[in-house]
């Protein structure tokens, strides 16, 4: 896009705020806005101009229970112990005892680094067999994950494993990126907008390869992640 | 609804993690923002989800609110609309919802409607926006307001208004630029 063309930048910012920019163009523009302060300013200016219309919308009766849902989403501490502190989780994990031994080894090896950068360790296991398939670590700011595939998978060449985030209390899922599936490791950067939604439920699905990340998973999650805060070290 | 100053004060207290201020902010703005979102997504359940995500972001980003740049409802409306439009563009609105004619029209379209007067009483800048919209030709103004309030794409507008796509695109573009020139006049 000729984003340095001020007239085009102005028009795209206006259509973005109005909502008529769509599909690939909308996503591409969102990427450009992150990188270009001038476009960010134009978007802000258009929001200031157009969103005064928000006053003109007719108010509607709020659904009963919505405030409670908002409150739960924001403030509710889990009434029960987190899953990783519950016996059932460890029993399930212990089903793959070799995996557990591997997990402890890796954790021990990571200790010195974690001491300097408190954050989270994530274990992602197979929903059916409970085998450990990926391990990940991230610092508290969630800017990126270091992810290692601990159990290489035999998959057709045009398939890939996709990591999704389901924010707490939400039904929506957002694609975070493609995971290494053949024994490799990688650094996965996390979009700034997504960081605020972490930690949430992490899910992995197997998807057909394509140029872009899909908007929705094509099937149920085959792998599920568990968060473990780094503390007491 | 509370005044802009009161809402700005509530947002400032939210930035300091004041949960009671956040609850009051929700009570004061929820119905207005729910109306805005519901009009776009046309489904109460989806609108509820959008509102949940939106208020989550409002709480998290309350410290970013800058009263010198935007009014509090403008700022919150931007967050909610962004969330709603994103959901639409992911194709999560029930099929055909956008094609359904609405019983109620955007009341800005009707000069005699009570809305604009209430609005202009509320804040000077909104009066300016109303005047500038009033200077546009009726058809482009209608297209822009339907895009804003109903979240319609160019193609959906072309179908709804029974107008060629190229004409819709040019109405919107020219309308937006004329609106900017009018609003930015000293």
CSV table of N, CA, C and O in Angstrom, one decimal, chain A residues 70-181:
chain,number,residue,atom,x,y,z
A,70,UNK,N,-19.4,-9.3,33.3
A,70,UNK,CA,-18.3,-8.4,33.1
A,70,UNK,C,-17.4,-8.5,34.4
A,70,UNK,O,-16.2,-8.5,34.3
A,71,UNK,N,-18.1,-8.5,35.5
A,71,UNK,CA,-17.4,-8.5,36.8
A,71,UNK,C,-16.6,-9.7,37.0
A,71,UNK,O,-15.4,-9.7,37.4
A,72,UNK,N,-17.2,-10.9,36.6
A,72,UNK,CA,-16.5,-12.2,36.7
A,72,UNK,C,-15.2,-12.1,35.8
A,72,UNK,O,-14.2,-12.5,36.2
A,73,UNK,N,-15.4,-11.6,34.6
A,73,UNK,CA,-14.4,-11.6,33.7
A,73,UNK,C,-13.2,-10.8,34.2
A,73,UNK,O,-12.0,-11.2,34.0
A,74,UNK,N,-13.5,-9.7,34.9
A,74,UNK,CA,-12.4,-8.8,35.3
A,74,UNK,C,-11.8,-9.1,36.7
A,74,UNK,O,-10.6,-9.0,36.9
A,75,UNK,N,-12.7,-9.5,37.6
A,75,UNK,CA,-12.2,-9.5,39.0
A,75,UNK,C,-12.3,-10.8,39.7
A,75,UNK,O,-11.6,-11.0,40.7
A,76,UNK,N,-13.1,-11.7,39.2
A,76,UNK,CA,-13.3,-13.0,39.9
A,76,UNK,C,-12.0,-13.7,40.1
A,76,UNK,O,-11.4,-14.1,39.1
A,77,UNK,N,-11.6,-13.9,41.3
A,77,UNK,CA,-10.5,-14.9,41.5
A,77,UNK,C,-11.1,-16.3,41.4
A,77,UNK,O,-12.3,-16.4,41.8
A,78,UNK,N,-10.4,-17.2,40.8
A,78,UNK,CA,-11.0,-18.6,40.8
A,78,UNK,C,-11.5,-19.0,42.2
A,78,UNK,O,-10.7,-18.9,43.1
A,79,UNK,N,-12.7,-19.5,42.2
A,79,UNK,CA,-13.2,-19.9,43.5
A,79,UNK,C,-12.5,-21.2,44.0
A,79,UNK,O,-12.3,-21.4,45.2
A,80,UNK,N,-12.1,-22.0,43.0
A,80,UNK,CA,-11.3,-23.2,43.3
A,80,UNK,C,-9.9,-22.9,43.1
A,80,UNK,O,-9.5,-21.9,42.5
A,81,UNK,N,-9.1,-23.9,43.5
A,81,UNK,CA,-7.6,-23.8,43.2
A,81,UNK,C,-7.4,-23.8,41.7
A,81,UNK,O,-8.2,-24.5,41.0
A,82,UNK,N,-6.4,-23.2,41.2
A,82,UNK,CA,-6.1,-23.3,39.8
A,82,UNK,C,-5.9,-24.7,39.4
A,82,UNK,O,-5.5,-25.5,40.2
A,83,UNK,N,-6.2,-25.0,38.1
A,83,UNK,CA,-6.1,-26.4,37.7
A,83,UNK,C,-4.8,-27.1,38.0
A,83,UNK,O,-4.8,-28.3,38.3
A,84,UNK,N,-3.7,-26.4,37.8
A,84,UNK,CA,-2.4,-27.0,38.0
A,84,UNK,C,-2.1,-27.4,39.5
A,84,UNK,O,-1.2,-28.1,39.8
A,85,UNK,N,-3.0,-26.8,40.4
A,85,UNK,CA,-2.8,-27.1,41.8
A,85,UNK,C,-3.7,-28.2,42.2
A,85,UNK,O,-3.7,-28.6,43.4
A,86,UNK,N,-4.6,-28.7,41.3
A,86,UNK,CA,-5.5,-29.7,41.7
A,86,UNK,C,-5.0,-31.1,41.4
A,86,UNK,O,-4.3,-31.3,40.4
A,87,UNK,N,-5.4,-32.0,42.3
A,87,UNK,CA,-4.8,-33.3,42.2
A,87,UNK,C,-5.2,-34.0,40.8
A,87,UNK,O,-4.4,-34.6,40.2
A,88,UNK,N,-6.4,-33.7,40.3
A,88,UNK,CA,-6.9,-34.4,39.1
A,88,UNK,C,-6.0,-34.1,37.9
A,88,UNK,O,-5.7,-34.9,37.1
A,89,UNK,N,-5.5,-32.8,37.9
A,89,UNK,CA,-4.6,-32.4,36.8
A,89,UNK,C,-3.3,-33.2,36.8
A,89,UNK,O,-2.9,-33.7,35.8
A,90,UNK,N,-2.8,-33.3,38.0
A,90,UNK,CA,-1.5,-34.0,38.1
A,90,UNK,C,-1.7,-35.5,37.9
A,90,UNK,O,-0.8,-36.2,37.3
A,91,UNK,N,-2.9,-36.1,38.3
A,91,UNK,CA,-3.2,-37.5,38.0
A,91,UNK,C,-3.2,-37.7,36.5
A,91,UNK,O,-2.7,-38.6,35.9
A,92,UNK,N,-3.9,-36.7,35.8
A,92,UNK,CA,-4.0,-36.8,34.4
A,92,UNK,C,-2.6,-36.7,33.7
A,92,UNK,O,-2.3,-37.5,32.8
A,93,UNK,N,-1.9,-35.8,34.2
A,93,UNK,CA,-0.5,-35.6,33.6
A,93,UNK,C,0.3,-36.9,33.9
A,93,UNK,O,1.1,-37.3,33.0
A,94,UNK,N,0.1,-37.5,35.1
A,94,UNK,CA,0.9,-38.6,35.4
A,94,UNK,C,0.7,-39.8,34.5
A,94,UNK,O,1.4,-40.7,34.5
A,95,UNK,N,-0.5,-39.8,33.8
A,95,UNK,CA,-0.8,-40.9,32.9
A,95,UNK,C,0.4,-41.0,31.9
A,95,UNK,O,0.7,-42.1,31.5
A,96,UNK,N,1.0,-39.9,31.5
A,96,UNK,CA,2.2,-40.0,30.7
A,96,UNK,C,3.4,-39.8,31.6
A,96,UNK,O,3.9,-38.7,31.7
A,97,UNK,N,3.8,-40.8,32.3
A,97,UNK,CA,4.8,-40.6,33.3
A,97,UNK,C,6.2,-40.2,32.7
A,97,UNK,O,6.9,-39.5,33.3
A,98,UNK,N,6.5,-40.7,31.5
A,98,UNK,CA,7.7,-40.3,30.9
A,98,UNK,C,7.7,-38.9,30.6
A,98,UNK,O,8.7,-38.2,30.7
A,99,UNK,N,6.5,-38.4,30.1
A,99,UNK,CA,6.4,-37.0,29.8
A,99,UNK,C,6.6,-36.2,31.0
A,99,UNK,O,7.3,-35.1,31.0
A,100,UNK,N,6.1,-36.6,32.2
A,100,UNK,CA,6.2,-35.9,33.4
A,100,UNK,C,7.7,-35.8,33.8
A,100,UNK,O,8.2,-34.7,34.2
A,101,UNK,N,8.4,-36.9,33.7
A,101,UNK,CA,9.8,-36.9,34.0
A,101,UNK,C,10.6,-35.9,33.1
A,101,UNK,O,11.4,-35.1,33.6
A,102,UNK,N,10.2,-35.9,31.9
A,102,UNK,CA,10.8,-35.0,30.9
A,102,UNK,C,10.5,-33.5,31.3
A,102,UNK,O,11.4,-32.7,31.3
A,103,UNK,N,9.3,-33.3,31.7
A,103,UNK,CA,8.8,-31.9,32.1
A,103,UNK,C,9.7,-31.4,33.3
A,103,UNK,O,10.2,-30.3,33.3
A,104,UNK,N,9.9,-32.3,34.3
A,104,UNK,CA,10.6,-31.9,35.4
A,104,UNK,C,12.1,-31.6,35.1
A,104,UNK,O,12.7,-30.6,35.6
A,105,UNK,N,12.6,-32.4,34.2
A,105,UNK,CA,14.0,-32.2,33.8
A,105,UNK,C,14.1,-30.8,33.1
A,105,UNK,O,15.0,-30.0,33.4
A,106,UNK,N,13.2,-30.6,32.2
A,106,UNK,CA,13.3,-29.3,31.5
A,106,UNK,C,13.1,-28.1,32.4
A,106,UNK,O,13.8,-27.1,32.4
A,107,UNK,N,12.1,-28.3,33.4
A,107,UNK,CA,11.9,-27.2,34.4
A,107,UNK,C,13.2,-26.9,35.2
A,107,UNK,O,13.5,-25.8,35.4
A,108,UNK,N,13.8,-28.0,35.6
A,108,UNK,CA,15.1,-27.8,36.4
A,108,UNK,C,16.1,-27.1,35.6
A,108,UNK,O,16.8,-26.2,36.1
A,109,UNK,N,16.2,-27.5,34.3
A,109,UNK,CA,17.2,-26.8,33.4
A,109,UNK,C,16.9,-25.3,33.2
A,109,UNK,O,17.8,-24.5,33.0
A,110,UNK,N,15.6,-25.0,33.3
A,110,UNK,CA,15.2,-23.6,33.0
A,110,UNK,C,15.3,-22.7,34.3
A,110,UNK,O,15.2,-21.5,34.1
A,111,UNK,N,15.5,-23.3,35.4
A,111,UNK,CA,15.5,-22.5,36.7
A,111,UNK,C,16.3,-21.3,36.7
A,111,UNK,O,15.8,-20.2,37.1
A,112,UNK,N,17.6,-21.3,36.3
A,112,UNK,CA,18.4,-20.1,36.5
A,112,UNK,C,17.8,-18.9,35.6
A,112,UNK,O,17.7,-17.8,36.1
A,113,UNK,N,17.3,-19.2,34.4
A,113,UNK,CA,16.8,-18.2,33.6
A,113,UNK,C,15.5,-17.6,34.2
A,113,UNK,O,15.3,-16.4,34.2
A,114,UNK,N,14.7,-18.5,34.7
A,114,UNK,CA,13.4,-18.1,35.3
A,114,UNK,C,13.6,-17.2,36.5
A,114,UNK,O,12.8,-16.3,36.7
A,115,UNK,N,14.6,-17.4,37.2
A,115,UNK,CA,14.9,-16.6,38.4
A,115,UNK,C,15.0,-15.1,38.0
A,115,UNK,O,14.5,-14.3,38.7
A,116,UNK,N,15.6,-14.9,36.9
A,116,UNK,CA,15.8,-13.5,36.5
A,116,UNK,C,14.5,-12.9,35.8
A,116,UNK,O,14.4,-11.8,35.7
A,117,UNK,N,13.7,-13.8,35.2
A,117,UNK,CA,12.6,-13.3,34.4
A,117,UNK,C,11.3,-14.0,34.9
A,117,UNK,O,10.9,-14.9,34.2
A,118,UNK,N,10.7,-13.6,36.0
A,118,UNK,CA,9.5,-14.3,36.4
A,118,UNK,C,8.4,-14.2,35.3
A,118,UNK,O,8.3,-13.2,34.7
A,119,UNK,N,7.7,-15.3,35.2
A,119,UNK,CA,6.7,-15.3,34.1
A,119,UNK,C,5.9,-16.6,34.3
A,119,UNK,O,5.5,-17.0,35.4
A,120,UNK,N,5.7,-17.2,33.1
A,120,UNK,CA,4.9,-18.5,33.1
A,120,UNK,C,5.5,-19.6,32.4
A,120,UNK,O,6.3,-19.3,31.4
A,121,UNK,N,5.3,-20.8,32.8
A,121,UNK,CA,5.6,-21.9,31.9
A,121,UNK,C,4.2,-22.5,31.5
A,121,UNK,O,3.3,-22.5,32.2
A,122,UNK,N,4.2,-22.9,30.2
A,122,UNK,CA,2.9,-23.5,29.7
A,122,UNK,C,3.2,-24.9,29.2
A,122,UNK,O,4.2,-25.1,28.5
A,123,UNK,N,2.4,-25.8,29.7
A,123,UNK,CA,2.5,-27.2,29.1
A,123,UNK,C,1.3,-27.4,28.3
A,123,UNK,O,0.2,-27.1,28.7
A,124,UNK,N,1.5,-28.0,27.1
A,124,UNK,CA,0.4,-28.2,26.2
A,124,UNK,C,0.3,-29.7,26.0
A,124,UNK,O,1.3,-30.3,25.5
A,125,UNK,N,-0.8,-30.3,26.4
A,125,UNK,CA,-0.8,-31.8,26.2
A,125,UNK,C,-2.0,-32.3,25.4
A,125,UNK,O,-2.9,-31.5,25.1
A,126,UNK,N,-1.9,-33.5,24.9
A,126,UNK,CA,-2.9,-34.1,24.1
A,126,UNK,C,-4.1,-34.3,24.9
A,126,UNK,O,-4.1,-34.9,26.0
A,127,UNK,N,-5.2,-33.8,24.3
A,127,UNK,CA,-6.5,-33.9,25.0
A,127,UNK,C,-6.9,-35.4,25.3
A,127,UNK,O,-7.5,-35.7,26.4
A,128,UNK,N,-6.5,-36.3,24.4
A,128,UNK,CA,-7.0,-37.7,24.6
A,128,UNK,C,-6.0,-38.5,25.4
A,128,UNK,O,-6.3,-39.1,26.4
A,129,UNK,N,-4.7,-38.4,25.0
A,129,UNK,CA,-3.7,-39.3,25.7
A,129,UNK,C,-3.0,-38.6,26.9
A,129,UNK,O,-2.3,-39.3,27.7
A,130,UNK,N,-3.2,-37.3,27.0
A,130,UNK,CA,-2.5,-36.5,28.1
A,130,UNK,C,-1.0,-36.4,27.9
A,130,UNK,O,-0.3,-35.9,28.8
A,131,UNK,N,-0.5,-36.9,26.8
A,131,UNK,CA,0.9,-36.8,26.6
A,131,UNK,C,1.3,-35.3,26.4
A,131,UNK,O,0.6,-34.6,25.8
A,132,UNK,N,2.5,-35.0,26.9
A,132,UNK,CA,3.0,-33.7,26.8
A,132,UNK,C,3.5,-33.5,25.3
A,132,UNK,O,4.3,-34.3,24.8
A,133,UNK,N,3.1,-32.4,24.7
A,133,UNK,CA,3.5,-32.3,23.3
A,133,UNK,C,4.3,-31.0,23.1
A,133,UNK,O,5.2,-31.0,22.3
A,134,UNK,N,3.9,-29.9,23.8
A,134,UNK,CA,4.7,-28.7,23.7
A,134,UNK,C,5.0,-28.1,25.1
A,134,UNK,O,4.2,-28.3,26.0
A,135,UNK,N,6.1,-27.5,25.2
A,135,UNK,CA,6.4,-26.7,26.4
A,135,UNK,C,6.7,-25.3,26.0
A,135,UNK,O,7.3,-25.1,25.0
A,136,UNK,N,6.3,-24.3,26.8
A,136,UNK,CA,6.5,-22.9,26.4
A,136,UNK,C,6.9,-22.1,27.7
A,136,UNK,O,6.5,-22.5,28.8
A,137,UNK,N,7.7,-21.1,27.5
A,137,UNK,CA,7.9,-20.2,28.6
A,137,UNK,C,7.7,-18.8,28.1
A,137,UNK,O,7.9,-18.5,26.9
A,138,UNK,N,7.3,-17.9,29.0
A,138,UNK,CA,7.2,-16.5,28.7
A,138,UNK,C,7.4,-15.6,29.9
A,138,UNK,O,7.2,-16.1,31.0
A,139,UNK,N,7.9,-14.4,29.6
A,139,UNK,CA,8.1,-13.5,30.7
A,139,UNK,C,6.8,-12.9,31.1
A,139,UNK,O,5.8,-13.0,30.4
A,140,UNK,N,6.8,-12.1,32.2
A,140,UNK,CA,5.5,-11.6,32.7
A,140,UNK,C,4.8,-10.7,31.7
A,140,UNK,O,3.6,-10.5,31.7
A,141,UNK,N,5.6,-10.0,30.8
A,141,UNK,CA,4.9,-9.1,29.8
A,141,UNK,C,4.2,-9.8,28.7
A,141,UNK,O,3.5,-9.2,27.9
A,142,UNK,N,4.5,-11.1,28.5
A,142,UNK,CA,3.8,-11.9,27.5
A,142,UNK,C,4.1,-11.5,26.1
A,142,UNK,O,3.4,-11.7,25.1
A,143,UNK,N,5.2,-10.8,25.9
A,143,UNK,CA,5.6,-10.2,24.6
A,143,UNK,C,5.9,-11.4,23.6
A,143,UNK,O,5.6,-11.2,22.4
A,144,UNK,N,6.5,-12.4,24.1
A,144,UNK,CA,6.7,-13.6,23.2
A,144,UNK,C,6.8,-14.9,24.0
A,144,UNK,O,7.1,-14.8,25.2
A,145,UNK,N,6.6,-16.0,23.3
A,145,UNK,CA,6.7,-17.3,23.9
A,145,UNK,C,7.9,-18.0,23.3
A,145,UNK,O,8.1,-17.9,22.1
A,146,UNK,N,8.7,-18.7,24.1
A,146,UNK,CA,9.6,-19.6,23.6
A,146,UNK,C,8.9,-21.0,23.7
A,146,UNK,O,8.5,-21.4,24.7
A,147,UNK,N,8.8,-21.6,22.5
A,147,UNK,CA,8.0,-22.9,22.4
A,147,UNK,C,8.8,-24.0,21.9
A,147,UNK,O,9.5,-23.8,20.8
A,148,UNK,N,8.7,-25.1,22.5
A,148,UNK,CA,9.5,-26.3,22.1
A,148,UNK,C,8.5,-27.5,21.9
A,148,UNK,O,7.7,-27.7,22.8
A,149,UNK,N,8.6,-28.1,20.8
A,149,UNK,CA,7.8,-29.3,20.5
A,149,UNK,C,8.6,-30.5,21.1
A,149,UNK,O,9.6,-30.9,20.6
A,150,UNK,N,8.0,-31.1,22.2
A,150,UNK,CA,8.7,-32.2,22.9
A,150,UNK,C,8.3,-33.6,22.3
A,150,UNK,O,9.0,-34.5,22.6
A,151,UNK,N,7.3,-33.6,21.5
A,151,UNK,CA,6.9,-34.9,20.9
A,151,UNK,C,6.6,-34.6,19.4
A,151,UNK,O,5.5,-34.2,19.1
A,152,UNK,N,7.6,-34.9,18.6
A,152,UNK,CA,7.4,-34.7,17.2
A,152,UNK,C,6.2,-35.5,16.6
A,152,UNK,O,6.0,-36.6,17.1
A,153,UNK,N,5.5,-34.8,15.7
A,153,UNK,CA,4.3,-35.5,15.2
A,153,UNK,C,4.4,-35.8,13.8
A,153,UNK,O,5.1,-35.1,13.0
A,154,UNK,N,3.8,-36.9,13.4
A,154,UNK,CA,3.8,-37.3,12.0
A,154,UNK,C,2.5,-36.8,11.4
A,154,UNK,O,1.4,-37.3,11.5
A,155,UNK,N,2.7,-35.7,10.6
A,155,UNK,CA,1.5,-35.1,10.0
A,155,UNK,C,1.7,-34.9,8.5
A,155,UNK,O,2.9,-34.7,8.1
A,156,UNK,N,0.7,-35.0,7.7
A,156,UNK,CA,0.8,-34.7,6.3
A,156,UNK,C,1.4,-33.3,6.1
A,156,UNK,O,1.2,-32.4,6.9
A,157,UNK,N,2.2,-33.1,5.0
A,157,UNK,CA,2.9,-31.9,4.8
A,157,UNK,C,2.1,-30.7,4.7
A,157,UNK,O,2.6,-29.6,5.1
A,158,UNK,N,0.8,-30.8,4.3
A,158,UNK,CA,0.1,-29.5,4.2
A,158,UNK,C,-0.8,-29.2,5.4
A,158,UNK,O,-1.6,-28.4,5.4
A,159,UNK,N,-0.5,-29.9,6.5
A,159,UNK,CA,-1.2,-29.6,7.8
A,159,UNK,C,-0.2,-28.9,8.7
A,159,UNK,O,1.0,-29.0,8.6
A,160,UNK,N,-0.8,-28.1,9.6
A,160,UNK,CA,0.0,-27.4,10.6
A,160,UNK,C,-0.8,-27.3,11.9
A,160,UNK,O,-2.0,-27.4,11.9
A,161,UNK,N,-0.1,-27.1,13.0
A,161,UNK,CA,-0.7,-27.0,14.3
A,161,UNK,C,-0.8,-25.5,14.6
A,161,UNK,O,0.2,-24.8,14.6
A,162,UNK,N,-2.0,-25.1,15.0
A,162,UNK,CA,-2.3,-23.7,15.2
A,162,UNK,C,-2.6,-23.4,16.7
A,162,UNK,O,-3.5,-24.1,17.3
A,163,UNK,N,-2.0,-22.4,17.3
A,163,UNK,CA,-2.2,-22.1,18.7
A,163,UNK,C,-3.3,-21.0,18.7
A,163,UNK,O,-3.2,-20.0,18.0
A,164,UNK,N,-4.3,-21.2,19.6
A,164,UNK,CA,-5.4,-20.3,19.7
A,164,UNK,C,-5.5,-19.8,21.2
A,164,UNK,O,-5.2,-20.6,22.1
A,165,UNK,N,-6.0,-18.6,21.3
A,165,UNK,CA,-6.2,-18.1,22.7
A,165,UNK,C,-7.7,-17.8,22.9
A,165,UNK,O,-8.4,-17.2,22.0
A,166,UNK,N,-8.3,-18.4,23.9
A,166,UNK,CA,-9.7,-18.1,24.3
A,166,UNK,C,-9.6,-17.3,25.6
A,166,UNK,O,-9.3,-17.8,26.7
A,167,UNK,N,-9.9,-16.0,25.5
A,167,UNK,CA,-9.7,-15.2,26.8
A,167,UNK,C,-10.7,-15.7,27.8
A,167,UNK,O,-11.8,-16.2,27.5
A,168,UNK,N,-10.3,-15.5,29.1
A,168,UNK,CA,-11.1,-15.9,30.2
A,168,UNK,C,-12.5,-15.3,30.1
A,168,UNK,O,-12.7,-14.1,29.9
A,169,UNK,N,-13.5,-16.2,30.3
A,169,UNK,CA,-14.9,-15.7,30.3
A,169,UNK,C,-15.5,-15.4,28.9
A,169,UNK,O,-16.5,-14.9,28.8
A,170,UNK,N,-14.7,-15.7,27.9
A,170,UNK,CA,-15.1,-15.3,26.5
A,170,UNK,C,-15.3,-16.6,25.7
A,170,UNK,O,-14.7,-17.6,25.9
A,171,UNK,N,-16.2,-16.5,24.7
A,171,UNK,CA,-16.4,-17.6,23.8
A,171,UNK,C,-15.6,-17.5,22.6
A,171,UNK,O,-15.5,-18.4,21.8
A,172,UNK,N,-15.0,-16.3,22.4
A,172,UNK,CA,-14.2,-16.1,21.2
A,172,UNK,C,-12.8,-16.7,21.3
A,172,UNK,O,-12.3,-16.8,22.3
A,173,UNK,N,-12.3,-17.1,20.1
A,173,UNK,CA,-10.9,-17.5,20.1
A,173,UNK,C,-10.1,-16.7,19.0
A,173,UNK,O,-10.7,-16.3,18.0
A,174,UNK,N,-8.9,-16.5,19.3
A,174,UNK,CA,-8.0,-15.7,18.4
A,174,UNK,C,-6.8,-16.6,18.1
A,174,UNK,O,-6.2,-17.2,19.0
A,175,UNK,N,-6.4,-16.6,16.8
A,175,UNK,CA,-5.2,-17.4,16.4
A,175,UNK,C,-4.0,-16.6,16.9
A,175,UNK,O,-3.9,-15.4,16.7
A,176,UNK,N,-3.0,-17.3,17.5
A,176,UNK,CA,-1.8,-16.7,18.0
A,176,UNK,C,-0.6,-17.0,17.0
A,176,UNK,O,0.3,-16.2,16.9
A,177,UNK,N,-0.7,-18.2,16.4
A,177,UNK,CA,0.4,-18.6,15.5
A,177,UNK,C,0.6,-20.0,15.3
A,177,UNK,O,-0.1,-20.8,15.9
A,178,UNK,N,1.5,-20.4,14.4
A,178,UNK,CA,1.7,-21.8,14.0
A,178,UNK,C,2.8,-22.3,14.9
A,178,UNK,O,3.8,-21.7,15.2
A,179,UNK,N,2.6,-23.6,15.4
A,179,UNK,CA,3.6,-24.2,16.4
A,179,UNK,C,4.5,-25.1,15.6
A,179,UNK,O,4.1,-25.7,14.6
A,180,UNK,N,5.7,-25.3,16.1
A,180,UNK,CA,6.6,-26.3,15.5
A,180,UNK,C,6.0,-27.7,15.8
A,180,UNK,O,5.6,-27.9,17.0
A,181,UNK,N,6.0,-28.6,14.9
A,181,UNK,CA,5.3,-29.9,15.1
A,181,UNK,C,6.3,-31.0,14.9
A,181,UNK,O,5.9,-32.2,15.2
